[in-house]
Coordinates of C-alpha atoms in Angstrom, one line a residue:
X291 CA 2.8 -29.1 20.9
X292 CA 3.9 -28.6 24.5
X293 CA 6.1 -25.8 25.6
X294 CA 9.6 -26.7 26.8
X295 CA 9.6 -28.0 30.4
X296 CA 10.1 -25.4 33.1
X297 CA 9.3 -22.4 30.9
X298 CA 6.6 -19.9 32.1
X299 CA 3.6 -19.9 29.8
X300 CA 0.6 -17.7 30.5
X301 CA -1.9 -20.4 29.9
X302 CA -2.3 -24.1 29.0
X303 CA 0.9 -24.8 27.1
X304 CA -0.7 -27.0 24.6
X305 CA -0.6 -25.5 21.2
X306 CA -3.3 -25.6 18.6
X307 CA -3.2 -24.3 15.1
X308 CA -6.9 -23.3 15.1
X309 CA -8.0 -22.6 11.5
X310 CA -10.6 -20.1 12.8
X311 CA -7.9 -17.7 13.8
X312 CA -7.2 -16.1 10.4
X313 CA -6.4 -12.4 10.5
X314 CA -9.2 -10.2 9.4
X315 CA -6.6 -8.0 7.9
X316 CA -5.2 -10.8 5.7
X317 CA -8.7 -11.6 4.6
X318 CA -9.2 -7.9 3.6
X319 CA -6.0 -7.9 1.7
X320 CA -7.3 -10.8 -0.2
X321 CA -10.5 -10.3 -2.1
X322 CA -13.5 -10.8 0.0
X323 CA -16.2 -13.1 -1.2
X324 CA -19.9 -12.1 -0.7
X325 CA -22.0 -14.8 0.9
X326 CA -25.5 -14.8 -0.6
X327 CA -28.1 -17.5 0.1
X328 CA -30.1 -16.8 -3.0
X329 CA -30.0 -19.9 -5.1
X330 CA -30.4 -18.0 -8.4
X331 CA -27.0 -16.4 -8.0
X332 CA -25.2 -19.1 -6.1
X333 CA -23.1 -20.1 -9.1
X334 CA -22.1 -16.5 -9.7
X335 CA -20.7 -16.0 -6.2
X336 CA -17.7 -18.3 -6.9
X337 CA -16.4 -15.7 -9.3
X338 CA -17.5 -12.6 -7.5
X339 CA -14.3 -12.6 -5.6
X340 CA -12.6 -11.0 -8.6
X341 CA -15.1 -8.1 -8.5
X342 CA -14.5 -6.3 -5.3
X343 CA -12.3 -6.2 -2.2
X344 CA -12.6 -4.7 1.2
X345 CA -12.1 -0.9 0.8
X346 CA -10.1 -0.7 4.0
X347 CA -7.1 -2.4 2.4
X348 CA -7.8 -2.0 -1.4
X349 CA -5.6 1.1 -1.2
X350 CA -2.5 -1.2 -0.7
X351 CA -2.7 -2.3 -4.3
X352 CA -0.7 0.6 -5.9
X353 CA 0.4 1.2 -9.4
X354 CA 4.1 0.4 -9.6
X355 CA 6.9 1.7 -11.8
X356 CA 7.6 -1.9 -12.8
X357 CA 4.1 -2.3 -14.4
X358 CA 3.9 1.2 -15.9
X359 CA 4.4 1.2 -19.7
X360 CA 8.1 2.0 -20.3
X361 CA 7.3 3.9 -23.5
X362 CA 5.2 6.4 -21.5
X363 CA 8.3 7.5 -19.6
X364 CA 10.4 8.7 -22.5
X365 CA 10.7 12.5 -22.5
X366 CA 8.6 12.9 -19.4
X367 CA 9.8 14.8 -16.3
X368 CA 9.7 12.3 -13.4
X369 CA 10.1 13.4 -9.8
X370 CA 11.4 10.7 -7.5
X371 CA 10.9 11.0 -3.7
X372 CA 14.1 9.4 -2.5
X373 CA 14.6 8.0 1.0
X374 CA 17.9 9.5 2.1
X375 CA 18.1 7.1 5.1
X376 CA 18.9 4.3 2.7
X377 CA 22.1 6.1 1.9
X378 CA 23.2 7.8 5.1
X379 CA 21.0 6.4 7.9
X380 CA 22.1 5.8 11.4
X381 CA 22.5 2.1 10.7
X382 CA 24.6 2.9 7.6
X383 CA 23.6 2.1 4.0
X384 CA 21.4 -0.9 3.6
X385 CA 22.9 -2.6 0.5
X386 CA 19.7 -4.4 -0.8
X387 CA 17.4 -1.4 -0.1
X388 CA 19.9 1.1 -1.5
X389 CA 20.3 -1.1 -4.6
X390 CA 16.6 -1.0 -5.2
X391 CA 16.4 2.7 -4.7
X392 CA 19.2 3.4 -7.1
X393 CA 17.7 0.9 -9.6
X394 CA 14.5 3.1 -9.7
X395 CA 16.6 6.1 -10.8
X396 CA 18.7 4.1 -13.2
X397 CA 15.6 2.5 -14.8
X398 CA 14.0 5.9 -15.4
X399 CA 17.2 7.2 -17.0
X400 CA 17.4 4.2 -19.2
X401 CA 13.8 4.9 -20.3
X402 CA 14.9 8.4 -21.3
X403 CA 12.9 10.2 -18.6
X404 CA 14.1 13.4 -17.2
X405 CA 14.7 12.7 -13.5
X406 CA 14.3 15.1 -10.6
X407 CA 15.1 13.9 -7.0
X408 CA 13.5 15.3 -3.9
X409 CA 14.5 14.1 -0.5
X410 CA 15.2 15.2 3.1
X411 CA 18.0 14.6 5.5
X412 CA 18.9 15.6 9.0
X413 CA 22.0 17.8 9.1
X414 CA 21.8 18.6 12.8
X415 CA 22.2 15.2 14.4
X416 CA 24.5 13.8 11.8
X417 CA 28.2 14.3 11.3
X418 CA 28.1 12.7 7.9
X419 CA 29.9 15.1 5.6
X420 CA 28.0 13.6 2.6
X421 CA 24.9 15.5 3.7
X422 CA 26.3 18.8 4.8
X423 CA 24.7 20.5 1.8
X424 CA 22.7 19.8 -1.3
X425 CA 26.0 20.2 -3.2
X426 CA 27.8 17.5 -1.3
X427 CA 24.8 15.2 -1.4
X428 CA 24.6 15.7 -5.2
X429 CA 28.3 14.8 -5.5
X430 CA 27.8 11.6 -3.5
X431 CA 24.7 10.6 -5.5
X432 CA 26.7 11.2 -8.7
X433 CA 29.4 8.7 -7.5
X434 CA 26.7 6.1 -6.8
X435 CA 24.7 6.5 -10.0
X436 CA 27.7 7.3 -12.3
X437 CA 25.6 10.1 -13.7
X438 CA 25.9 13.9 -13.2
X439 CA 23.6 15.1 -10.5
X440 CA 22.9 18.9 -10.6
X441 CA 22.1 20.5 -7.2
X442 CA 19.4 23.2 -7.2
X443 CA 19.5 25.7 -4.3
X444 CA 16.5 27.5 -3.0
X445 CA 12.8 26.5 -3.0
X446 CA 12.2 23.2 -4.8
X447 CA 10.7 23.4 -8.3
X448 CA 11.6 23.7 -11.9
X449 CA 10.0 27.1 -12.5
X450 CA 13.2 29.0 -12.0
X451 CA 15.5 26.3 -13.4
X452 CA 17.0 27.0 -16.8
X453 CA 16.2 24.1 -19.1
X454 CA 19.3 24.7 -21.2
X455 CA 21.4 23.8 -18.1
X456 CA 19.8 20.4 -17.9
X457 CA 22.4 18.4 -19.7
X458 CA 21.4 15.2 -21.4
X459 CA 21.3 12.2 -19.0
X460 CA 21.9 14.4 -16.0
X461 CA 19.7 14.4 -12.9
X462 CA 18.4 17.3 -10.8
X463 CA 18.5 17.3 -7.0
X464 CA 16.3 19.7 -5.1
X465 CA 17.3 21.4 -1.9
X466 CA 16.8 19.6 1.4
X467 CA 13.0 19.5 2.1
X468 CA 13.6 19.8 5.8
X469 CA 14.3 23.5 5.2
X470 CA 10.7 24.2 4.1
X471 CA 7.7 24.4 6.3
X472 CA 5.4 23.6 3.4
X473 CA 6.7 20.1 3.3
X474 CA 5.5 19.0 6.8
X475 CA 2.3 21.1 6.5
X476 CA 1.5 19.4 3.2
X477 CA 0.9 22.9 1.8
X478 CA -1.0 22.9 -1.5
X479 CA 1.1 25.8 -2.9
X480 CA 4.3 24.1 -1.9
X481 CA 3.2 20.8 -3.4
X482 CA 2.3 22.5 -6.7
X483 CA 5.7 24.3 -6.9
X484 CA 7.4 21.0 -6.1
X485 CA 5.6 19.3 -8.9
X486 CA 6.0 22.2 -11.4
X487 CA 7.2 20.8 -14.7
X488 CA 6.9 17.2 -13.6
X489 CA 4.2 14.9 -15.1
X490 CA 5.0 11.7 -13.3
X491 CA 5.7 11.1 -9.6
X492 CA 7.5 8.1 -8.2
X493 CA 7.5 7.5 -4.5
X494 CA 10.5 5.5 -3.3
X495 CA 10.4 6.6 0.3
X496 CA 8.4 3.9 2.0
X497 CA 9.6 4.7 5.5
X498 CA 7.5 8.0 5.4
X499 CA 4.3 6.2 4.4
X500 CA 2.6 7.0 7.7
X501 CA 3.2 10.8 7.3
X502 CA 1.2 13.3 5.3
X503 CA 3.9 15.4 3.5
X504 CA 3.8 17.6 0.5
X505 CA 6.5 15.4 -1.2
X506 CA 4.6 12.1 -0.7
X507 CA 0.9 13.1 -0.6
X508 CA 0.2 16.6 -1.8
X509 CA 2.3 16.3 -4.9
X510 CA 0.2 13.5 -6.3
X511 CA -2.6 16.0 -7.1
X512 CA -0.4 17.7 -9.6
X513 CA 1.0 14.7 -11.5
X514 CA -1.0 12.7 -14.0
X515 CA 0.6 9.4 -12.7
X516 CA 1.8 8.6 -9.2
X517 CA 3.7 5.3 -8.9
X518 CA 5.6 3.3 -6.4
X519 CA 9.3 2.8 -7.1
X520 CA 11.2 -0.5 -6.9
X521 CA 12.2 -0.1 -3.2
X522 CA 8.7 1.1 -2.3
X523 CA 7.1 -1.8 -4.1
X524 CA 9.3 -4.4 -2.3
X525 CA 8.7 -2.8 1.1
X526 CA 5.0 -2.7 0.6
X527 CA 5.0 -6.4 -0.4
X528 CA 7.0 -7.3 2.7
X529 CA 4.5 -5.3 4.8
X530 CA 1.5 -7.2 3.5
X531 CA 3.4 -10.4 4.1
X532 CA 3.5 -9.7 7.9
X533 CA -0.2 -10.6 7.9
X534 CA 0.3 -13.7 5.8
X535 CA -0.1 -16.9 7.8
X536 CA 0.8 -19.3 5.0
X537 CA 3.8 -20.5 7.0
X538 CA 2.7 -21.6 10.4
X539 CA 3.2 -21.8 13.4
X540 CA 3.9 -18.1 13.5
X541 CA 5.2 -16.3 16.6
X542 CA 5.6 -12.6 17.4
X543 CA 8.3 -11.3 19.8
X544 CA 7.0 -8.0 20.9
X545 CA 9.0 -5.4 22.8
X546 CA 9.0 -1.7 23.6
X547 CA 6.5 0.3 25.7
X548 CA 3.2 2.2 25.6
X549 CA 0.7 -0.7 25.6
X550 CA -2.4 1.5 25.3
X551 CA -1.1 3.2 22.1
X552 CA -0.2 -0.1 20.5
X553 CA -3.3 -2.0 21.7
X554 CA -5.1 -2.2 18.3
X555 CA -1.9 -3.6 16.7
X556 CA -1.4 -6.1 19.6
X557 CA -5.0 -7.2 19.2
X558 CA -4.3 -7.8 15.5
X559 CA -1.2 -9.9 16.3
X560 CA -3.1 -11.9 18.9
X561 CA -5.7 -12.8 16.3
X562 CA -3.1 -13.5 13.7
X563 CA -0.2 -15.3 15.4
X564 CA 0.1 -18.8 17.0
X565 CA 2.2 -17.6 19.9
X566 CA 3.2 -14.3 21.5
X567 CA 6.4 -13.5 23.5
X568 CA 6.3 -10.1 25.2
X569 CA 9.6 -8.4 26.3
X570 CA 10.5 -4.9 27.3
X571 CA 8.0 -2.8 29.3
X572 CA 5.1 -4.4 27.5
X573 CA 5.8 -7.7 29.3
X574 CA 5.1 -6.1 32.7
X575 CA 1.5 -5.2 31.5
X576 CA 0.9 -8.8 30.5
X577 CA 2.3 -10.2 33.8
X578 CA 0.1 -7.8 35.7
X579 CA -2.9 -8.8 33.7
X580 CA -2.2 -12.5 34.6
X581 CA -2.3 -11.6 38.2
X582 CA 1.4 -11.6 38.9
X583 CA 3.1 -9.2 41.2
X584 CA 4.6 -6.3 39.3
X585 CA 6.0 -3.1 40.9
X586 CA 3.4 -0.3 40.5
X587 CA 5.8 2.0 38.8
X588 CA 6.0 -0.3 35.8
X589 CA 2.2 -0.7 35.3
X590 CA 0.2 1.3 32.7
X591 CA -3.1 1.8 34.7
X592 CA -4.8 3.2 31.6
X593 CA -4.2 0.0 29.6
X594 CA -5.5 -2.6 32.0
X595 CA -8.7 -3.2 30.1
X596 CA -6.9 -3.7 26.8
X597 CA -4.4 -6.1 28.4
X598 CA -7.2 -8.3 29.7
X599 CA -8.9 -8.3 26.3
X600 CA -5.7 -9.5 24.6
X601 CA -5.2 -12.2 27.2
X602 CA -8.8 -13.4 26.7
X603 CA -8.5 -13.6 22.9
X604 CA -5.3 -15.6 23.3
X605 CA -7.1 -18.0 25.6
X606 CA -10.1 -18.3 23.3
X607 CA -7.7 -19.2 20.5
X608 CA -5.6 -21.5 22.7
X609 CA -2.3 -19.8 21.8
X610 CA 0.4 -19.3 24.4
X611 CA 1.6 -16.0 25.7
X612 CA 5.2 -16.0 27.0
X613 CA 7.0 -13.4 29.2
X614 CA 10.5 -13.1 30.6
X615 CA 11.6 -15.5 33.3
X616 CA 14.6 -13.3 34.4
X617 CA 16.0 -9.8 33.8
X618 CA 19.3 -8.0 33.7
X619 CA 18.9 -5.2 36.3
X620 CA 20.9 -2.2 37.3
X621 CA 21.3 -1.4 41.0
X622 CA 19.9 2.0 42.0
X623 CA 22.8 3.0 44.2
X624 CA 24.8 4.7 41.5
X625 CA 27.4 1.9 41.4
X626 CA 26.3 0.6 38.0
X627 CA 26.2 -2.9 39.4
X628 CA 24.4 -5.4 37.2
X629 CA 22.6 -8.4 38.4
X630 CA 20.2 -11.1 37.1
X631 CA 16.9 -11.2 38.9
X632 CA 13.8 -13.4 38.5
X633 CA 11.0 -11.5 36.8
X634 CA 8.8 -12.5 39.6
X635 CA 11.3 -11.6 42.3
X636 CA 11.8 -8.5 44.3
X637 CA 12.8 -5.6 42.1
X638 CA 13.0 -3.0 44.8
X639 CA 16.3 -1.1 44.5
X640 CA 16.8 -2.4 41.0
X641 CA 15.9 -1.1 37.5
X642 CA 15.3 -3.6 34.7
X643 CA 17.5 -3.0 31.7
X644 CA 17.2 -6.1 29.5
X645 CA 16.0 -9.7 29.3
X646 CA 18.1 -12.2 31.1
X647 CA 20.1 -15.3 30.1
X648 CA 17.3 -17.8 31.2
X649 CA 14.8 -15.9 29.1
X650 CA 17.1 -16.0 26.1
X651 CA 17.7 -19.7 26.6
X652 CA 13.9 -20.4 26.6
X653 CA 13.4 -18.3 23.5
X654 CA 16.1 -20.3 21.8
X655 CA 14.3 -23.5 22.8
X656 CA 10.9 -22.6 21.4
X657 CA 11.9 -20.8 18.2
X658 CA 12.7 -24.1 16.3
X659 CA 9.0 -25.0 16.8
X660 CA 7.9 -22.0 14.6
X661 CA 8.1 -21.5 10.8
X662 CA 7.7 -17.7 10.9
X663 CA 8.9 -15.1 13.4
X664 CA 8.1 -11.4 13.7
X665 CA 10.4 -9.5 16.0
X666 CA 9.1 -6.0 16.6
X667 CA 10.3 -3.6 19.2
X668 CA 13.4 -3.5 21.5
X669 CA 14.0 -6.1 24.2
X670 CA 15.5 -3.7 26.8
X671 CA 13.5 -1.6 29.3
X672 CA 15.1 1.7 29.4
X673 CA 14.9 2.1 25.6
X674 CA 18.6 3.0 25.3
X675 CA 21.5 1.1 23.8
X676 CA 23.6 1.3 26.9
X677 CA 22.6 -2.3 27.8
X678 CA 21.8 -4.3 24.7
X679 CA 23.0 -7.8 25.6
X680 CA 19.5 -9.3 25.2
X681 CA 19.0 -7.7 21.8
X682 CA 22.4 -8.9 20.5
X683 CA 21.8 -12.4 21.7
X684 CA 18.3 -12.5 20.3
X685 CA 19.7 -11.4 17.0
X686 CA 22.0 -14.4 17.0
X687 CA 18.9 -16.6 17.7
X688 CA 17.1 -15.0 14.7
X689 CA 20.1 -15.5 12.5
X690 CA 20.2 -19.2 13.4
X691 CA 16.4 -19.5 12.7
X692 CA 16.8 -17.8 9.4
X693 CA 19.6 -20.2 8.4
X694 CA 17.2 -23.0 9.3
X695 CA 14.7 -21.7 6.6
X696 CA 12.5 -19.9 9.0
X697 CA 10.8 -16.7 7.8
X698 CA 12.1 -13.8 9.9
X699 CA 10.7 -10.3 9.9
X700 CA 12.6 -7.6 11.7
X701 CA 10.9 -4.4 12.7
X702 CA 12.6 -1.4 14.3
X703 CA 16.1 -0.2 14.5
X704 CA 16.9 -2.4 17.6
X705 CA 15.9 -5.6 15.7
X706 CA 17.6 -4.6 12.5
X707 CA 20.8 -3.6 14.3
X708 CA 21.0 -6.8 16.2
X709 CA 21.3 -8.8 13.0
X710 CA 24.8 -8.7 11.6
X711 CA 24.4 -7.8 8.0
X712 CA 26.3 -10.1 5.7
X713 CA 26.4 -9.8 1.9
X714 CA 25.5 -13.5 1.5
X715 CA 22.6 -13.5 3.9
X716 CA 20.9 -10.0 3.8
X717 CA 18.1 -11.4 1.7
X718 CA 17.1 -13.9 4.4
X719 CA 15.3 -11.2 6.4
X720 CA 12.4 -8.8 5.8
X721 CA 13.6 -5.6 7.5
X722 CA 11.7 -2.4 8.5
X723 CA 14.0 0.1 10.2
X724 CA 11.0 2.5 10.8
X725 CA 8.7 0.6 13.2
X726 CA 6.0 3.3 13.1
X727 CA 4.9 2.3 9.6
X728 CA 4.4 -1.3 10.7
X729 CA 2.6 -0.4 13.9
X730 CA 0.2 1.9 12.1
X731 CA -0.4 -0.8 9.5
X732 CA -1.2 -3.4 12.2
X733 CA -3.6 -1.0 13.8
X734 CA -5.6 -1.1 10.6
X735 CA -5.0 2.6 9.8
X736 CA -4.7 4.0 6.3
X737 CA -1.1 4.9 5.5
X738 CA -1.3 8.3 3.6
X739 CA 1.8 7.8 1.5
X740 CA 0.4 4.6 0.1
X741 CA -3.2 5.8 -0.3
X742 CA -2.0 8.8 -2.3
X743 CA -0.6 6.6 -5.2
X744 CA -2.5 5.4 -8.2
X745 CA -4.1 2.0 -7.8
X746 CA -3.8 -1.1 -9.9
X747 CA -6.3 -4.0 -10.0
X748 CA -4.7 -6.8 -7.9
X749 CA -6.4 -9.8 -9.6
X750 CA -6.3 -11.3 -13.0
X751 CA -9.9 -11.8 -14.0
X752 CA -10.6 -15.3 -15.4
X753 CA -12.4 -14.2 -18.5
X754 CA -13.3 -17.8 -19.6
X755 CA -15.2 -18.1 -16.3
X756 CA -17.0 -14.8 -16.2
X757 CA -17.9 -14.8 -19.9
X758 CA -19.3 -17.8 -21.9
X759 CA -17.3 -16.7 -25.0
X760 CA -14.3 -14.7 -23.8
X761 CA -13.1 -13.8 -27.3
X762 CA -16.2 -11.8 -28.3
X763 CA -15.7 -8.0 -28.8
X764 CA -15.7 -6.2 -25.5
X765 CA -17.7 -3.2 -24.5
X766 CA -16.7 -1.4 -21.3
X767 CA -18.9 1.1 -19.4
X768 CA -16.8 3.2 -17.0
X769 CA -19.0 4.3 -14.1
X770 CA -21.7 1.7 -14.8
X771 CA -23.8 2.8 -11.8
X772 CA -26.8 0.5 -11.2
X773 CA -26.1 -1.3 -14.5
X774 CA -29.4 -0.5 -16.3
X775 CA -27.6 0.5 -19.5
X776 CA -25.4 -2.6 -19.6
X777 CA -28.3 -5.0 -18.7
X778 CA -30.2 -3.7 -21.7
X779 CA -27.2 -3.7 -24.0
X780 CA -26.2 -7.3 -23.1
X781 CA -29.7 -8.5 -23.7
X782 CA -30.1 -6.8 -27.1
X783 CA -26.6 -7.6 -28.4
X784 CA -25.4 -11.1 -27.6
X785 CA -22.5 -10.9 -30.1
X786 CA -20.5 -8.8 -27.6
X787 CA -19.4 -9.1 -24.0
X788 CA -20.1 -6.2 -21.6
X789 CA -18.1 -5.1 -18.6
X790 CA -19.1 -2.5 -16.1
X791 CA -16.5 -0.7 -14.0
X792 CA -18.0 1.1 -11.0
X793 CA -16.4 2.5 -7.8
X794 CA -19.5 2.0 -5.6
X795 CA -19.1 -1.6 -4.3
X796 CA -22.8 -1.8 -3.2
X797 CA -24.0 -1.0 -6.7
X798 CA -21.7 -3.7 -8.1
X799 CA -23.0 -6.3 -5.6
X800 CA -26.6 -5.5 -6.6
X801 CA -25.7 -5.8 -10.3
X802 CA -24.1 -9.2 -9.7
X803 CA -27.1 -10.3 -7.7
X804 CA -29.3 -9.2 -10.5
X805 CA -27.6 -11.4 -13.1
X806 CA -29.8 -14.5 -13.5
X807 CA -28.3 -17.9 -13.9
X808 CA -29.9 -18.7 -17.3
X809 CA -28.5 -15.7 -19.2
X810 CA -25.9 -16.0 -21.9
X811 CA -23.1 -14.9 -19.6
X812 CA -22.0 -11.9 -21.7
X813 CA -22.2 -9.4 -18.8
X814 CA -20.0 -8.8 -15.8
X815 CA -19.3 -6.0 -13.2
X816 CA -16.2 -5.1 -11.3
X817 CA -15.9 -2.7 -8.3
X818 CA -12.8 -0.5 -9.0
X819 CA -11.6 3.0 -9.7
X820 CA -11.2 2.6 -13.5
X821 CA -9.3 5.9 -13.7
X822 CA -6.1 4.1 -12.6
X823 CA -7.0 0.4 -13.0
X824 CA -8.5 0.3 -16.5
X825 CA -5.2 -0.8 -18.1
X826 CA -4.5 -3.6 -15.6
X827 CA -8.0 -5.0 -15.9
X828 CA -8.7 -4.8 -19.7
X829 CA -5.2 -5.5 -21.0
X830 CA -5.6 -9.2 -20.2
X831 CA -8.9 -9.6 -22.1
X832 CA -8.3 -12.1 -25.0
X833 CA -10.7 -10.5 -27.4
X834 CA -10.9 -7.0 -29.0
X835 CA -11.9 -3.8 -27.1
X836 CA -14.4 -2.2 -29.5
X837 CA -16.3 0.3 -27.4
X838 CA -15.8 2.4 -24.2
X839 CA -18.6 4.5 -22.8
X840 CA -18.5 7.2 -20.1
X841 CA -21.9 8.5 -19.3
X842 CA -22.7 11.4 -16.9
X843 CA -19.6 11.1 -14.6
X844 CA -20.8 12.6 -11.3
X845 CA -18.2 12.2 -8.5
X846 CA -19.8 15.2 -6.8
X847 CA -23.2 16.4 -7.8
X848 CA -22.8 19.7 -5.8
X849 CA -19.6 20.8 -7.5
X850 CA -19.8 21.0 -11.3
X851 CA -16.1 21.4 -11.6
X852 CA -15.5 18.0 -10.1
X853 CA -17.9 16.1 -12.4
X854 CA -15.3 15.2 -15.0
X855 CA -12.4 14.3 -12.7
X856 CA -12.5 10.6 -13.6
X857 CA -11.3 11.5 -17.1
X858 CA -7.6 11.9 -16.6
X859 CA -4.6 11.5 -18.8
X860 CA -3.8 8.0 -17.3
X861 CA -7.3 6.8 -18.2
X862 CA -7.3 8.3 -21.7
X863 CA -3.9 6.8 -22.6
X864 CA -5.0 3.4 -21.3
X865 CA -8.2 3.5 -23.3
X866 CA -6.5 4.6 -26.5
X867 CA -3.7 2.0 -26.2
X868 CA -6.1 -0.9 -25.7
X869 CA -8.9 0.2 -28.1
X870 CA -8.9 -1.7 -31.4
X871 CA -8.5 0.2 -34.6
X872 CA -11.9 1.7 -35.6
X873 CA -13.0 1.1 -32.0
X874 CA -15.2 3.9 -30.5
X875 CA -15.4 6.0 -27.4
X876 CA -18.9 7.3 -26.5
X877 CA -19.1 10.3 -24.1
X878 CA -22.3 11.6 -22.7
X879 CA -23.4 14.1 -20.0
X880 CA -26.3 16.3 -19.1
X881 CA -23.9 19.2 -18.6
X882 CA -22.4 20.5 -21.9
X883 CA -19.3 21.9 -20.3
X884 CA -18.5 18.4 -18.7
X885 CA -18.9 16.8 -22.1
X886 CA -16.7 19.4 -23.7
X887 CA -13.9 18.9 -21.2
X888 CA -14.0 15.1 -21.5
X889 CA -13.9 15.3 -25.3
X890 CA -11.0 17.8 -25.3
X891 CA -9.0 15.5 -22.9
X892 CA -9.6 12.5 -25.1
X893 CA -8.6 14.3 -28.2
X894 CA -5.6 15.9 -26.6
X895 CA -4.1 13.0 -24.8
X896 CA -4.8 10.5 -27.6
X897 CA -2.2 12.4 -29.7
X898 CA -4.1 12.2 -32.9
X899 CA -5.3 8.6 -32.5
X900 CA -8.9 9.6 -31.8
X901 CA -11.1 11.6 -34.2
X902 CA -14.7 12.7 -34.0
X903 CA -16.9 10.0 -35.5
X904 CA -19.8 11.5 -37.5
X905 CA -21.2 15.0 -36.9
X906 CA -19.3 17.3 -34.7
X907 CA -22.2 18.7 -32.7
X908 CA -22.9 17.7 -29.1
X909 CA -26.6 16.9 -29.5
X910 CA -26.5 13.8 -31.6
X911 CA -29.1 11.1 -31.1
X912 CA -28.4 8.2 -28.8
X913 CA -26.8 5.6 -31.2
X914 CA -27.7 2.6 -29.1
X915 CA -31.4 3.0 -28.6
X916 CA -30.7 2.1 -24.9
X917 CA -30.7 4.8 -22.2
X918 CA -28.8 4.9 -18.9
X919 CA -30.7 5.4 -15.6
X920 CA -29.6 9.1 -15.3
X921 CA -30.2 9.7 -19.0
X922 CA -33.8 8.5 -18.5
X923 CA -34.3 11.0 -15.6
X924 CA -32.9 13.9 -17.5
X925 CA -35.0 13.2 -20.6
X926 CA -38.1 12.8 -18.5
X927 CA -37.8 16.3 -17.2
X928 CA -37.4 17.7 -20.7
X929 CA -33.7 18.5 -20.4
X930 CA -31.2 17.9 -23.2
X931 CA -28.4 15.3 -23.2
X932 CA -25.0 16.1 -24.8
X933 CA -23.2 13.4 -26.6
X934 CA -20.2 12.7 -28.9
X935 CA -18.6 9.7 -30.5
X936 CA -14.9 9.3 -31.1
X937 CA -13.1 6.7 -33.2
X938 CA -9.6 5.3 -33.2
X939 CA -7.8 5.7 -36.5

């Protein structure tokens, strides 16, 4: 596909799709597939892709409010981290995003949860009377939700709030979090006070995902479930789609400045997209890297190496790099005279302010050749809105592309503002007003606000593929380790299927490699954190769950108090809900205090559905005649094992 005649292209203008150019990030988001040459496990590898995914992006698969059992919300105190910018941001309320955020709160109220809202807003740089105080903000929220919102002055937390003042169906709003240093410092004490009384946390403030705050990260340590709200879930899904190359050709229009700081993200886009168009100050770095004359004052000397690397990758992939052909410039004589100058012309005495009409014409001519467009960063050069002709006209081009069924992703306030929001067309764009979140994501960095939430398992396991008879009773070993226990159990009991859930991906890979091709196929392993993913994995199993085992949980061998942390309320409730009547839970540890805490948590959180099965002591015999690897080591040194069996009634 040739570039339009007369348009400056940084290399051979021929365009090739090049299947080898898939983004490594996209591949990570999808489940990676282990390549093993061993013939004995070749047939197993086809289904291993459901067992583990790259840990660098597995954190993106969060537990959402949508998938959380509704009945678990009734009567619970749920703290919602609201994004106030959706209501009173500089660009005004965004109808679709605001609707999703309000839906989160309405959904919780309908589920009979007690809702508490925590948020922050800037009262210094805003003349919006709605956010003058927590009282005025509460009044405004009441008008949007049609529910009484009670403002609470002072340090956030329910410890000093009188429960009798909490009227039925009313919502509590905490004081502006900007007023508390513990918020930005992610102070543990402040996080604990913020969470006091709340059992479930719902984050609906996606724009803060790149920050480590008490109200988005620290608070998750003090709530038994941490979920993504409806707005958060939608934004996260759109973020992941930025790396999706299903619709191609895919072009990125990249503006702004500071090439060096953005270099990792630009490298990602170069390996991901089928065309790059640089505008703003970034374009000068590309032009300089291509050997063109650029005034020295516009060149980032520290980024020359990174610029050349990106140009080389683009050449290797045969993708075009475009840059402006002309610029709107401001004369430096104080007269505020504007003129259009060629980007390769003499810029002495002029200051570039925006892309010129010829550049916009060329952008308009190539856009119809692409199926997906990412516009990230401003088109202007002085990073102010004084001259925004280029951005406004580029917005019109994007609107035309979207109406022609092109996928358009807008990142940053400049791109979002350039698009005229219409009620009947707002859903045509994926919009991210906070560009920092997207830049950090494209750099491959972990976003703390996302990583702090509970995880769900992102794939539906094809049980009929992994098991020969998928309706047999299921035994699940949580923390299966090297799999010794399950290998022996599967061999001695062919009338059941056995599933090992283990966080250590390397151990899971070894277990899968150790499964021979001639066995009965009643054994399988999955790499996951079962504490938060147990329900999403096991709930789809077509047979009965009859036994769950947890043996010697040791997340940290050096700190005994950490050795039972995998057993949390979320896990207990999932096990009890899915366990068949008369099904059993087997708990075992070499530390009696660990076993005691696990047993108490299961009995407490099961709400009477679990009872002790058999004798009540902790030194019962192993009921299976099969020992785990750690159990074997403990017994070999003459130390005792502590065990208990629980049964669902």
